[in-house]
Amino acid sequence: MDSRTVALIRTTFKAVAAEESGPERLARSFYSILFTEYPQIRDFFPAAMDSQRDRLVRAISYTLDRLEEPNKLLPFLAQLGRDHRKYGVRDEHYQAVAHSLRTAMSRFAGNEMWTDEVDHAWEQGLTLICDTMIGAAAKETTPPVWSGTVLEHRMVLHNLAVVRLRLDQAIKYAAGQYISVQIPARPRMWRYLSPSVPANANGEIEFHIRGVLGGWVSPAMINQTVVGDQWLLGSPLGGLGVPRNSKRKMLMIACGTGIAPLRAQLLQMAQRRTNPKVHLFVGGHHPCELYDLRTLSELAAAHKWLTVTPVAEREENPWWHADSGEPAPQLPGLEPRMTGQIGKVVASFGPWSDRDVQIAGSPSMVQTTKFRLMAAGTQTKNIRHDPLF
Ligand SMILES: Cc1cc2nc3c(=O)[nH]c(=O)nc-3n(C[C@H](O)[C@H](O)[C@H](O)COP(=O)(O)OP(=O)(O)OC[C@H]3O[C@@H](n4cnc5c(N)ncnc54)[C@H](O)[C@@H]3O)c2cc1C
């Protein structure tokens, strides 16, 4: 796509998004056009649409931001197309979505902004997106959806569970990728989770799940899951990962369940003969929230290439945490725990110019940490994280 086409698409989207509650109104208008003109599509979506609307706008803006980087955008869209097979979507559903989005955009932009040239630019952009997704889905030979049985459900914090499953058929995902998951208690509400272990031929998989206050799905994942439940999983997504034979040193930064995709990569690297140096900072609000230190301690003690620094925002545990009263033992292989906001702590070491950086955690933690690193001189091109939607 030429740069003028990209500019026209971006400018109209930004103008709509900049209006007061513009993104929300755009999403409402889009879904109302889609469900009115194509009522058969309603069944693909959950009954409650509020978080769906948020995700739509963030996904559009993520895609539009990358229109001029086809080497990044096209593989992302191809993954998305393969993942969308889990809904059973067909070519005509893509056309319906593209038509509804273009109509919603044109209504918002108004006659003055929505010229024939703008309309044509959107048509071109949406065709590229749909064709890439449809093409990748059509070529894929793996199942559109995998099912797995919950083998173990363990609460490791009051709002965080580790869930292990065995899949009926193993998924080949790269360590660091994420997967969309549906649980029986929340039909049609798929949520992304990052496996915390590398793929294995037996189809065993583990997820770390934090219950988000007021969330639709994550509280049910941690409170209503029982051994024997059948979960459904889509195709793997994302591009975090340390290529075999990579010589670039790594800086990894995780908060909360953000440790999962980084831990999966470290476990995979531990099976290799040589690795670049990796410094992992793992954080939480309170010391007791650093729930996975034992595994990290064992990894760091066994592998010279790995340095692990725990970071907690507060020095002390909260009053509600049932402490034994004894000071926590210093686990072997770990650096002494640091106190402070994780982005600030990591940036205080300097710009990390010789490192490739991965950040994983909540959207706000990823954004703040990225901002702190950039302010310390880290080049944006060296920083990677998953999409924040
Ligand atoms: C690439 C990727 C990988 C992910 N991997 C994991 C994982 O391994 N483990 C895990 O527990 N979660 C993971 N998540 C988050 C997960 O997909 C859900 O977004 C999260 O569980 C909330 O879902 P919900 O239905 O409970 O909340 P929703 O009903 O979707 O949202 C409720 C409210 O919570 C806010 N919210 C959503 N997610 C978060 C969050 N992470 N932190 C703070 N507020 C939030 C929303 O903006 C909304 O206001 C990942 C997300 C992405 C994008």
CSV table of C-alpha atoms and ligand atoms in Angstrom, one decimal:
chain,number,residue,atom,x,y,z
A,1,MET,CA,0.0,0.0,0.0
A,2,ASP,CA,1.4,3.4,-0.9
A,3,SER,CA,2.1,6.0,1.8
A,4,ARG,CA,-0.7,8.3,0.7
A,5,THR,CA,-3.3,5.5,1.1
A,6,VAL,CA,-1.9,4.7,4.6
A,7,ALA,CA,-1.9,8.4,5.6
A,8,LEU,CA,-5.6,8.7,4.5
A,9,ILE,CA,-6.6,5.7,6.5
A,10,ARG,CA,-4.7,6.8,9.6
A,11,THR,CA,-5.9,10.4,9.5
A,12,THR,CA,-9.6,9.4,9.3
A,13,PHE,CA,-9.2,6.9,12.1
A,14,LYS,CA,-7.3,9.2,14.3
A,15,ALA,CA,-9.9,12.0,13.8
A,16,VAL,CA,-12.7,9.7,14.8
A,17,ALA,CA,-10.7,8.2,17.8
A,18,ALA,CA,-9.8,11.7,19.0
A,19,GLU,CA,-13.5,12.7,19.4
A,20,GLU,CA,-14.9,12.5,22.9
A,21,SER,CA,-15.9,8.8,23.4
A,22,GLY,CA,-15.2,8.4,19.7
A,23,PRO,CA,-13.7,5.0,19.9
A,24,GLU,CA,-16.7,3.6,22.0
A,25,ARG,CA,-19.3,5.2,19.7
A,26,LEU,CA,-17.4,3.9,16.6
A,27,ALA,CA,-17.4,0.4,18.1
A,28,ARG,CA,-21.1,0.6,19.0
A,29,SER,CA,-22.0,1.8,15.5
A,30,PHE,CA,-19.9,-0.9,13.8
A,31,TYR,CA,-21.5,-3.7,15.8
A,32,SER,CA,-25.0,-2.3,15.3
A,33,ILE,CA,-24.5,-2.2,11.5
A,34,LEU,CA,-22.9,-5.6,11.5
A,35,PHE,CA,-25.7,-7.3,13.6
A,36,THR,CA,-28.5,-5.5,11.8
A,37,GLU,CA,-27.3,-6.2,8.2
A,38,TYR,CA,-25.9,-9.6,9.0
A,39,PRO,CA,-27.9,-11.0,11.9
A,40,GLN,CA,-26.5,-14.5,11.4
A,41,ILE,CA,-23.1,-13.1,12.6
A,42,ARG,CA,-24.4,-12.2,16.1
A,43,ASP,CA,-24.0,-15.8,17.2
A,44,PHE,CA,-20.3,-15.6,16.9
A,45,PHE,CA,-20.1,-13.0,19.7
A,46,PRO,CA,-20.8,-13.2,23.4
A,47,ALA,CA,-24.0,-11.8,24.9
A,48,ALA,CA,-22.1,-9.1,26.8
A,49,MET,CA,-20.3,-6.9,24.3
A,50,ASP,CA,-18.6,-4.2,26.5
A,51,SER,CA,-15.1,-5.7,26.7
A,52,GLN,CA,-15.5,-6.9,23.0
A,53,ARG,CA,-15.9,-3.2,21.9
A,54,ASP,CA,-12.7,-2.1,23.8
A,55,ARG,CA,-10.8,-4.8,22.2
A,56,LEU,CA,-12.0,-4.1,18.7
A,57,VAL,CA,-10.8,-0.4,18.8
A,58,ARG,CA,-7.5,-1.4,20.2
A,59,ALA,CA,-7.0,-4.1,17.6
A,60,ILE,CA,-7.9,-1.7,14.7
A,61,SER,CA,-5.5,0.9,16.0
A,62,TYR,CA,-2.7,-1.7,16.5
A,63,THR,CA,-3.2,-2.8,12.9
A,64,LEU,CA,-3.3,0.7,11.4
A,65,ASP,CA,-0.2,1.7,13.3
A,66,ARG,CA,1.7,-1.1,11.3
A,67,LEU,CA,0.3,-0.5,7.9
A,68,GLU,CA,3.6,0.7,6.6
A,69,GLU,CA,5.5,-2.2,8.1
A,70,PRO,CA,4.2,-5.1,6.0
A,71,ASN,CA,7.0,-7.4,7.3
A,72,LYS,CA,5.4,-7.1,10.8
A,73,LEU,CA,1.8,-6.6,9.9
A,74,LEU,CA,1.3,-9.5,7.4
A,75,PRO,CA,2.6,-12.3,9.7
A,76,PHE,CA,0.5,-10.8,12.5
A,77,LEU,CA,-2.7,-10.9,10.3
A,78,ALA,CA,-1.8,-14.4,9.1
A,79,GLN,CA,-1.7,-15.6,12.7
A,80,LEU,CA,-5.0,-13.8,13.4
A,81,GLY,CA,-6.6,-15.5,10.4
A,82,ARG,CA,-5.4,-18.9,11.5
A,83,ASP,CA,-6.7,-18.2,15.0
A,84,HIS,CA,-10.1,-17.0,13.7
A,85,ARG,CA,-10.8,-20.5,12.3
A,86,LYS,CA,-11.9,-21.4,15.8
A,87,TYR,CA,-15.1,-19.3,15.3
A,88,GLY,CA,-15.9,-21.1,12.1
A,89,VAL,CA,-15.8,-17.8,10.1
A,90,ARG,CA,-16.1,-17.9,6.3
A,91,ASP,CA,-15.0,-15.5,3.6
A,92,GLU,CA,-18.4,-13.8,3.5
A,93,HIS,CA,-18.1,-13.0,7.3
A,94,TYR,CA,-14.9,-11.1,6.6
A,95,GLN,CA,-16.6,-9.1,3.8
A,96,ALA,CA,-19.5,-8.3,6.2
A,97,VAL,CA,-17.1,-7.1,8.9
A,98,ALA,CA,-15.1,-5.0,6.3
A,99,HIS,CA,-18.3,-3.5,4.9
A,100,SER,CA,-19.7,-2.6,8.4
A,101,LEU,CA,-16.5,-1.0,9.5
A,102,ARG,CA,-16.2,1.1,6.4
A,103,THR,CA,-19.8,2.2,6.8
A,104,ALA,CA,-19.4,3.0,10.5
A,105,MET,CA,-16.2,5.0,9.7
A,106,SER,CA,-17.9,6.9,6.8
A,107,ARG,CA,-20.9,7.9,9.1
A,108,PHE,CA,-18.6,9.2,11.7
A,109,ALA,CA,-16.2,11.0,9.5
A,110,GLY,CA,-19.1,12.8,7.6
A,111,ASN,CA,-19.2,13.9,4.0
A,112,GLU,CA,-16.5,16.5,4.3
A,113,MET,CA,-13.8,14.1,5.5
A,114,TRP,CA,-15.1,10.9,3.8
A,115,THR,CA,-14.1,11.7,0.1
A,116,ASP,CA,-14.1,9.1,-2.6
A,117,GLU,CA,-10.3,8.9,-2.2
A,118,VAL,CA,-10.7,8.2,1.5
A,119,ASP,CA,-13.3,5.6,0.8
A,120,HIS,CA,-11.1,3.9,-1.8
A,121,ALA,CA,-8.1,3.9,0.7
A,122,TRP,CA,-10.2,2.2,3.3
A,123,GLU,CA,-11.5,-0.3,0.8
A,124,GLN,CA,-7.9,-1.1,-0.2
A,125,GLY,CA,-6.7,-1.4,3.4
A,126,LEU,CA,-9.6,-3.6,4.5
A,127,THR,CA,-9.2,-5.8,1.4
A,128,LEU,CA,-5.5,-6.3,2.3
A,129,ILE,CA,-6.4,-7.3,5.9
A,130,CYS,CA,-9.2,-9.7,4.9
A,131,ASP,CA,-7.3,-11.3,2.1
A,132,THR,CA,-4.3,-11.9,4.3
A,133,MET,CA,-6.4,-13.5,7.1
A,134,ILE,CA,-8.5,-15.6,4.7
A,135,GLY,CA,-5.4,-16.7,2.7
A,136,ALA,CA,-3.5,-17.8,5.8
A,137,ALA,CA,-6.6,-19.6,7.2
A,138,ALA,CA,-7.2,-21.5,4.0
A,139,LYS,CA,-3.6,-22.7,3.8
A,140,GLU,CA,-3.5,-24.0,7.4
A,141,THR,CA,-3.5,-27.7,8.0
A,142,THR,CA,-3.6,-27.8,11.8
A,143,PRO,CA,-7.0,-28.1,13.6
A,144,PRO,CA,-9.0,-24.9,14.0
A,145,VAL,CA,-9.4,-25.6,17.7
A,146,TRP,CA,-7.8,-27.8,20.2
A,147,SER,CA,-9.4,-29.2,23.3
A,148,GLY,CA,-7.7,-30.0,26.6
A,149,THR,CA,-8.7,-31.5,30.0
A,150,VAL,CA,-7.8,-29.7,33.2
A,151,LEU,CA,-5.4,-31.9,35.2
A,152,GLU,CA,-4.6,-29.5,38.0
A,153,HIS,CA,-5.8,-26.2,39.4
A,154,ARG,CA,-3.7,-24.6,42.1
A,155,MET,CA,-4.1,-21.2,43.7
A,156,VAL,CA,-0.7,-19.7,44.3
A,157,LEU,CA,-1.9,-16.3,45.5
A,158,HIS,CA,-5.4,-15.3,46.6
A,159,ASN,CA,-6.1,-14.1,43.0
A,160,LEU,CA,-3.7,-16.1,40.9
A,161,ALA,CA,-4.0,-19.7,39.8
A,162,VAL,CA,-1.7,-22.1,37.9
A,163,VAL,CA,-3.8,-24.4,35.7
A,164,ARG,CA,-2.3,-27.5,33.9
A,165,LEU,CA,-4.1,-29.3,31.1
A,166,ARG,CA,-3.4,-32.2,28.7
A,167,LEU,CA,-4.5,-31.5,25.2
A,168,ASP,CA,-6.1,-34.2,23.1
A,169,GLN,CA,-3.6,-33.3,20.4
A,170,ALA,CA,-0.3,-31.4,21.1
A,171,ILE,CA,-0.1,-27.8,19.8
A,172,LYS,CA,3.2,-26.7,18.2
A,173,TYR,CA,3.6,-23.2,19.6
A,174,ALA,CA,6.9,-21.4,20.0
A,175,ALA,CA,7.9,-20.6,23.6
A,176,GLY,CA,6.8,-17.0,24.2
A,177,GLN,CA,3.7,-17.2,22.1
A,178,TYR,CA,0.1,-16.8,23.4
A,179,ILE,CA,-3.1,-18.7,22.7
A,180,SER,CA,-6.7,-17.8,22.9
A,181,VAL,CA,-8.6,-19.9,25.4
A,182,GLN,CA,-12.3,-20.6,26.1
A,183,ILE,CA,-13.6,-22.1,29.3
A,184,PRO,CA,-16.9,-23.9,29.7
A,185,ALA,CA,-18.2,-21.4,32.2
A,186,ARG,CA,-17.8,-18.5,29.7
A,187,PRO,CA,-18.9,-19.7,26.2
A,188,ARG,CA,-17.8,-17.5,23.3
A,189,MET,CA,-15.6,-15.3,25.5
A,190,TRP,CA,-12.1,-16.1,24.4
A,191,ARG,CA,-9.2,-14.7,26.3
A,192,TYR,CA,-5.5,-14.8,25.5
A,193,LEU,CA,-3.2,-16.7,27.9
A,194,SER,CA,0.5,-17.3,27.5
A,195,PRO,CA,1.7,-20.9,28.2
A,196,SER,CA,4.4,-20.9,30.9
A,197,VAL,CA,6.1,-24.0,29.6
A,198,PRO,CA,7.5,-24.8,26.1
A,199,ALA,CA,5.3,-27.0,23.8
A,200,ASN,CA,5.8,-30.7,24.4
A,201,ALA,CA,4.8,-33.8,22.4
A,202,ASN,CA,2.5,-35.0,25.2
A,203,GLY,CA,0.3,-31.9,24.8
A,204,GLU,CA,0.8,-30.9,28.5
A,205,ILE,CA,0.4,-27.2,28.9
A,206,GLU,CA,0.4,-24.8,31.9
A,207,PHE,CA,-1.1,-21.3,32.3
A,208,HIS,CA,-0.7,-18.7,35.0
A,209,ILE,CA,-4.0,-16.8,35.4
A,210,ARG,CA,-4.6,-13.6,37.5
A,211,GLY,CA,-8.3,-12.9,38.3
A,212,VAL,CA,-8.8,-9.3,37.1
A,213,LEU,CA,-11.2,-7.4,39.4
A,214,GLY,CA,-14.6,-7.0,37.6
A,215,GLY,CA,-13.4,-9.1,34.6
A,216,TRP,CA,-15.8,-11.4,32.8
A,217,VAL,CA,-13.6,-14.4,32.3
A,218,SER,CA,-10.4,-14.4,34.5
A,219,PRO,CA,-12.3,-14.6,37.8
A,220,ALA,CA,-14.2,-17.6,36.5
A,221,MET,CA,-11.0,-19.2,35.2
A,222,ILE,CA,-9.5,-19.1,38.7
A,223,ASN,CA,-12.6,-19.7,40.9
A,224,GLN,CA,-14.8,-22.0,38.8
A,225,THR,CA,-12.3,-24.3,37.2
A,226,VAL,CA,-12.3,-27.9,38.4
A,227,VAL,CA,-10.2,-30.9,37.4
A,228,GLY,CA,-11.8,-32.6,34.4
A,229,ASP,CA,-13.1,-29.4,32.8
A,230,GLN,CA,-12.6,-29.2,29.0
A,231,TRP,CA,-11.0,-26.0,27.7
A,232,LEU,CA,-10.8,-25.0,24.1
A,233,LEU,CA,-7.7,-23.4,22.6
A,234,GLY,CA,-7.1,-21.5,19.3
A,235,SER,CA,-4.0,-21.3,17.1
A,236,PRO,CA,-0.8,-19.8,18.6
A,237,LEU,CA,-0.1,-16.1,18.2
A,238,GLY,CA,2.7,-13.6,18.8
A,239,GLY,CA,6.4,-13.4,18.1
A,240,LEU,CA,8.3,-13.2,21.3
A,241,GLY,CA,11.1,-15.7,21.4
A,242,VAL,CA,14.9,-16.0,21.4
A,243,PRO,CA,16.0,-17.6,18.1
A,244,ARG,CA,18.4,-20.5,18.3
A,245,ASN,CA,22.0,-19.3,17.8
A,246,SER,CA,21.1,-15.7,18.7
A,247,LYS,CA,24.2,-13.8,19.9
A,248,ARG,CA,22.3,-10.7,21.2
A,249,LYS,CA,22.2,-10.4,24.9
A,250,MET,CA,18.6,-10.2,26.3
A,251,LEU,CA,16.9,-8.1,28.9
A,252,MET,CA,13.6,-9.6,30.1
A,253,ILE,CA,11.1,-7.7,32.3
A,254,ALA,CA,8.0,-9.3,33.8
A,255,CYS,CA,5.3,-8.4,36.3
A,256,GLY,CA,2.7,-10.8,37.7
A,257,THR,CA,1.6,-13.5,35.2
A,258,GLY,CA,3.8,-11.7,32.6
A,259,ILE,CA,6.4,-14.1,33.8
A,260,ALA,CA,4.7,-16.9,31.9
A,261,PRO,CA,5.9,-16.3,28.3
A,262,LEU,CA,9.4,-15.4,29.5
A,263,ARG,CA,9.6,-18.4,31.7
A,264,ALA,CA,8.6,-20.6,28.8
A,265,GLN,CA,11.4,-19.2,26.8
A,266,LEU,CA,14.0,-19.6,29.6
A,267,LEU,CA,12.9,-23.3,30.1
A,268,GLN,CA,13.4,-23.8,26.3
A,269,MET,CA,16.7,-22.1,26.3
A,270,ALA,CA,17.8,-24.3,29.2
A,271,GLN,CA,17.6,-27.2,26.8
A,272,ARG,CA,20.1,-25.6,24.4
A,273,ARG,CA,23.8,-25.9,24.5
A,274,THR,CA,24.6,-22.2,24.2
A,275,ASN,CA,22.7,-19.1,25.0
A,276,PRO,CA,23.3,-15.4,25.0
A,277,LYS,CA,23.3,-13.7,28.4
A,278,VAL,CA,19.9,-13.0,29.8
A,279,HIS,CA,19.0,-10.7,32.7
A,280,LEU,CA,15.5,-11.2,33.9
A,281,PHE,CA,13.8,-8.7,36.3
A,282,VAL,CA,10.7,-10.1,37.8
A,283,GLY,CA,8.3,-7.9,39.7
A,284,GLY,CA,5.2,-7.6,41.8
A,285,HIS,CA,3.6,-5.0,44.2
A,286,HIS,CA,4.6,-6.9,47.3
A,287,PRO,CA,7.3,-9.5,47.9
A,288,CYS,CA,4.7,-12.3,48.4
A,289,GLU,CA,3.5,-11.7,44.8
A,290,LEU,CA,6.8,-13.0,43.4
A,291,TYR,CA,5.1,-16.4,43.3
A,292,ASP,CA,7.4,-18.2,40.9
A,293,LEU,CA,10.9,-17.5,42.4
A,294,ARG,CA,11.6,-21.1,43.2
A,295,THR,CA,11.6,-22.2,39.5
A,296,LEU,CA,13.6,-19.1,38.5
A,297,SER,CA,16.1,-19.7,41.3
A,298,GLU,CA,16.7,-23.3,40.1
A,299,LEU,CA,17.1,-22.1,36.5
A,300,ALA,CA,19.5,-19.3,37.5
A,301,ALA,CA,21.5,-21.6,39.8
A,302,ALA,CA,21.9,-24.1,37.0
A,303,HIS,CA,22.7,-21.7,34.1
A,304,LYS,CA,25.5,-19.2,34.1
A,305,TRP,CA,23.9,-17.2,31.2
A,306,LEU,CA,20.9,-16.3,33.4
A,307,THR,CA,20.7,-13.6,36.0
A,308,VAL,CA,17.4,-13.1,37.9
A,309,THR,CA,16.7,-10.0,39.9
A,310,PRO,CA,13.4,-9.9,41.9
A,311,VAL,CA,11.8,-6.5,42.3
A,312,ALA,CA,8.9,-5.6,44.6
A,313,GLU,CA,7.3,-2.1,44.8
A,314,ARG,CA,6.9,-2.4,48.5
A,315,GLU,CA,9.5,-3.6,51.1
A,316,GLU,CA,6.9,-5.4,53.2
A,317,ASN,CA,4.1,-7.8,52.6
A,318,PRO,CA,0.5,-6.5,53.0
A,319,TRP,CA,-1.2,-7.0,56.3
A,320,TRP,CA,-3.6,-9.6,54.9
A,321,HIS,CA,-0.8,-11.9,53.8
A,322,ALA,CA,-0.4,-14.9,56.2
A,323,ASP,CA,3.4,-14.7,56.9
A,324,SER,CA,5.2,-17.3,58.9
A,325,GLY,CA,6.9,-14.4,60.6
A,326,GLU,CA,10.3,-15.8,59.6
A,327,PRO,CA,12.3,-13.7,57.0
A,328,ALA,CA,12.0,-15.3,53.6
A,329,PRO,CA,15.1,-17.4,52.8
A,330,GLN,CA,17.5,-16.0,50.1
A,331,LEU,CA,17.0,-18.5,47.3
A,332,PRO,CA,20.2,-19.7,45.5
A,333,GLY,CA,21.0,-18.2,42.1
A,334,LEU,CA,18.9,-15.1,42.6
A,335,GLU,CA,20.2,-11.5,42.9
A,336,PRO,CA,19.2,-9.7,46.1
A,337,ARG,CA,15.6,-8.3,45.8
A,338,MET,CA,15.3,-4.7,44.8
A,339,THR,CA,12.6,-2.3,45.9
A,340,GLY,CA,10.8,0.1,43.6
A,341,GLN,CA,8.6,0.4,40.5
A,342,ILE,CA,10.1,-2.1,38.1
A,343,GLY,CA,10.5,0.2,35.1
A,344,LYS,CA,12.3,2.7,37.2
A,345,VAL,CA,14.6,0.0,38.8
A,346,VAL,CA,15.5,-1.5,35.4
A,347,ALA,CA,16.1,1.9,33.8
A,348,SER,CA,18.4,2.9,36.7
A,349,PHE,CA,20.9,0.4,35.3
A,350,GLY,CA,21.3,2.5,32.1
A,351,PRO,CA,20.1,2.3,28.5
A,352,TRP,CA,20.9,-1.5,28.1
A,353,SER,CA,22.1,-0.6,24.6
A,354,ASP,CA,23.6,-4.1,24.0
A,355,ARG,CA,20.4,-5.9,24.7
A,356,ASP,CA,17.2,-7.0,23.0
A,357,VAL,CA,14.4,-6.3,25.4
A,358,GLN,CA,11.1,-8.2,26.1
A,359,ILE,CA,8.5,-6.8,28.4
A,360,ALA,CA,5.5,-8.8,29.6
A,361,GLY,CA,2.7,-7.9,32.1
A,362,SER,CA,-0.4,-5.8,32.3
A,363,PRO,CA,-0.9,-3.2,29.5
A,364,SER,CA,-0.1,-0.3,32.0
A,365,MET,CA,3.0,-2.0,33.3
A,366,VAL,CA,4.3,-2.7,29.7
A,367,GLN,CA,3.6,0.9,28.6
A,368,THR,CA,5.2,2.5,31.7
A,369,THR,CA,8.3,0.2,31.5
A,370,LYS,CA,8.7,0.9,27.8
A,371,PHE,CA,8.5,4.6,28.5
A,372,ARG,CA,11.0,4.5,31.3
A,373,LEU,CA,13.5,2.5,29.2
A,374,MET,CA,13.1,4.9,26.2
A,375,ALA,CA,13.7,7.8,28.5
A,376,ALA,CA,16.9,6.1,29.7
A,377,GLY,CA,18.1,5.8,26.1
A,378,THR,CA,17.0,2.3,25.1
A,379,GLN,CA,16.2,2.2,21.4
A,380,THR,CA,12.5,1.5,20.6
A,381,LYS,CA,13.5,-0.9,17.9
A,382,ASN,CA,15.1,-3.2,20.5
A,383,ILE,CA,12.0,-3.4,22.7
A,384,ARG,CA,9.4,-6.1,22.1
A,385,HIS,CA,6.1,-6.9,23.7
A,386,ASP,CA,2.8,-8.6,22.8
A,387,PRO,CA,-0.1,-6.5,21.6
A,388,LEU,CA,-2.0,-4.9,24.4
A,389,PHE,CA,-5.5,-6.0,23.7
B,1,LIG,C1,-1.0,-11.2,24.5
B,1,LIG,C2,-1.7,-11.4,25.8
B,1,LIG,C3,-1.3,-12.4,26.7
B,1,LIG,C4,-2.0,-12.6,27.9
B,1,LIG,N1,-1.6,-13.6,28.7
B,1,LIG,C5,-2.2,-13.7,30.0
B,1,LIG,C6,-1.7,-14.7,30.9
B,1,LIG,O1,-0.8,-15.5,30.6
B,1,LIG,N2,-2.3,-14.8,32.1
B,1,LIG,C7,-3.4,-13.9,32.5
B,1,LIG,O2,-3.9,-14.0,33.6
B,1,LIG,N3,-3.8,-13.0,31.6
B,1,LIG,C8,-3.2,-12.9,30.4
B,1,LIG,N4,-3.7,-11.9,29.5
B,1,LIG,C9,-4.9,-11.1,29.9
B,1,LIG,C10,-6.2,-11.9,29.5
B,1,LIG,O3,-6.2,-12.2,28.2
B,1,LIG,C11,-7.4,-11.1,29.9
B,1,LIG,O4,-7.4,-9.9,29.2
B,1,LIG,C12,-7.6,-10.9,31.3
B,1,LIG,O5,-7.6,-12.1,32.0
B,1,LIG,C13,-8.9,-10.1,31.6
B,1,LIG,O6,-10.0,-10.8,31.1
B,1,LIG,P1,-11.4,-10.6,31.8
B,1,LIG,O7,-12.4,-11.3,30.9
B,1,LIG,O8,-11.3,-11.1,33.2
B,1,LIG,O9,-11.6,-9.1,31.9
B,1,LIG,P2,-12.5,-8.2,30.8
B,1,LIG,O10,-13.9,-8.5,31.2
B,1,LIG,O11,-12.0,-8.5,29.5
B,1,LIG,O12,-12.0,-6.7,31.2
B,1,LIG,C14,-12.5,-6.1,32.5
B,1,LIG,C15,-11.6,-4.9,32.8
B,1,LIG,O13,-10.3,-5.3,33.1
B,1,LIG,C16,-9.3,-4.6,32.3
B,1,LIG,N5,-8.2,-5.5,32.1
B,1,LIG,C17,-8.2,-6.5,31.1
B,1,LIG,N6,-7.0,-7.2,31.2
B,1,LIG,C18,-6.3,-6.6,32.3
B,1,LIG,C19,-5.0,-6.9,32.8
B,1,LIG,N7,-4.2,-7.8,32.3
B,1,LIG,N8,-4.7,-6.1,33.9
B,1,LIG,C20,-5.5,-5.1,34.3
B,1,LIG,N9,-6.7,-4.8,33.8
B,1,LIG,C21,-7.1,-5.6,32.8
B,1,LIG,C22,-10.1,-4.3,31.1
B,1,LIG,O14,-9.5,-3.1,30.4
B,1,LIG,C23,-11.5,-4.0,31.6
B,1,LIG,O15,-11.6,-2.7,32.0
B,1,LIG,C24,-3.0,-11.7,28.2
B,1,LIG,C25,-3.5,-10.7,27.4
B,1,LIG,C26,-2.8,-10.6,26.2
B,1,LIG,C27,-3.2,-9.5,25.2
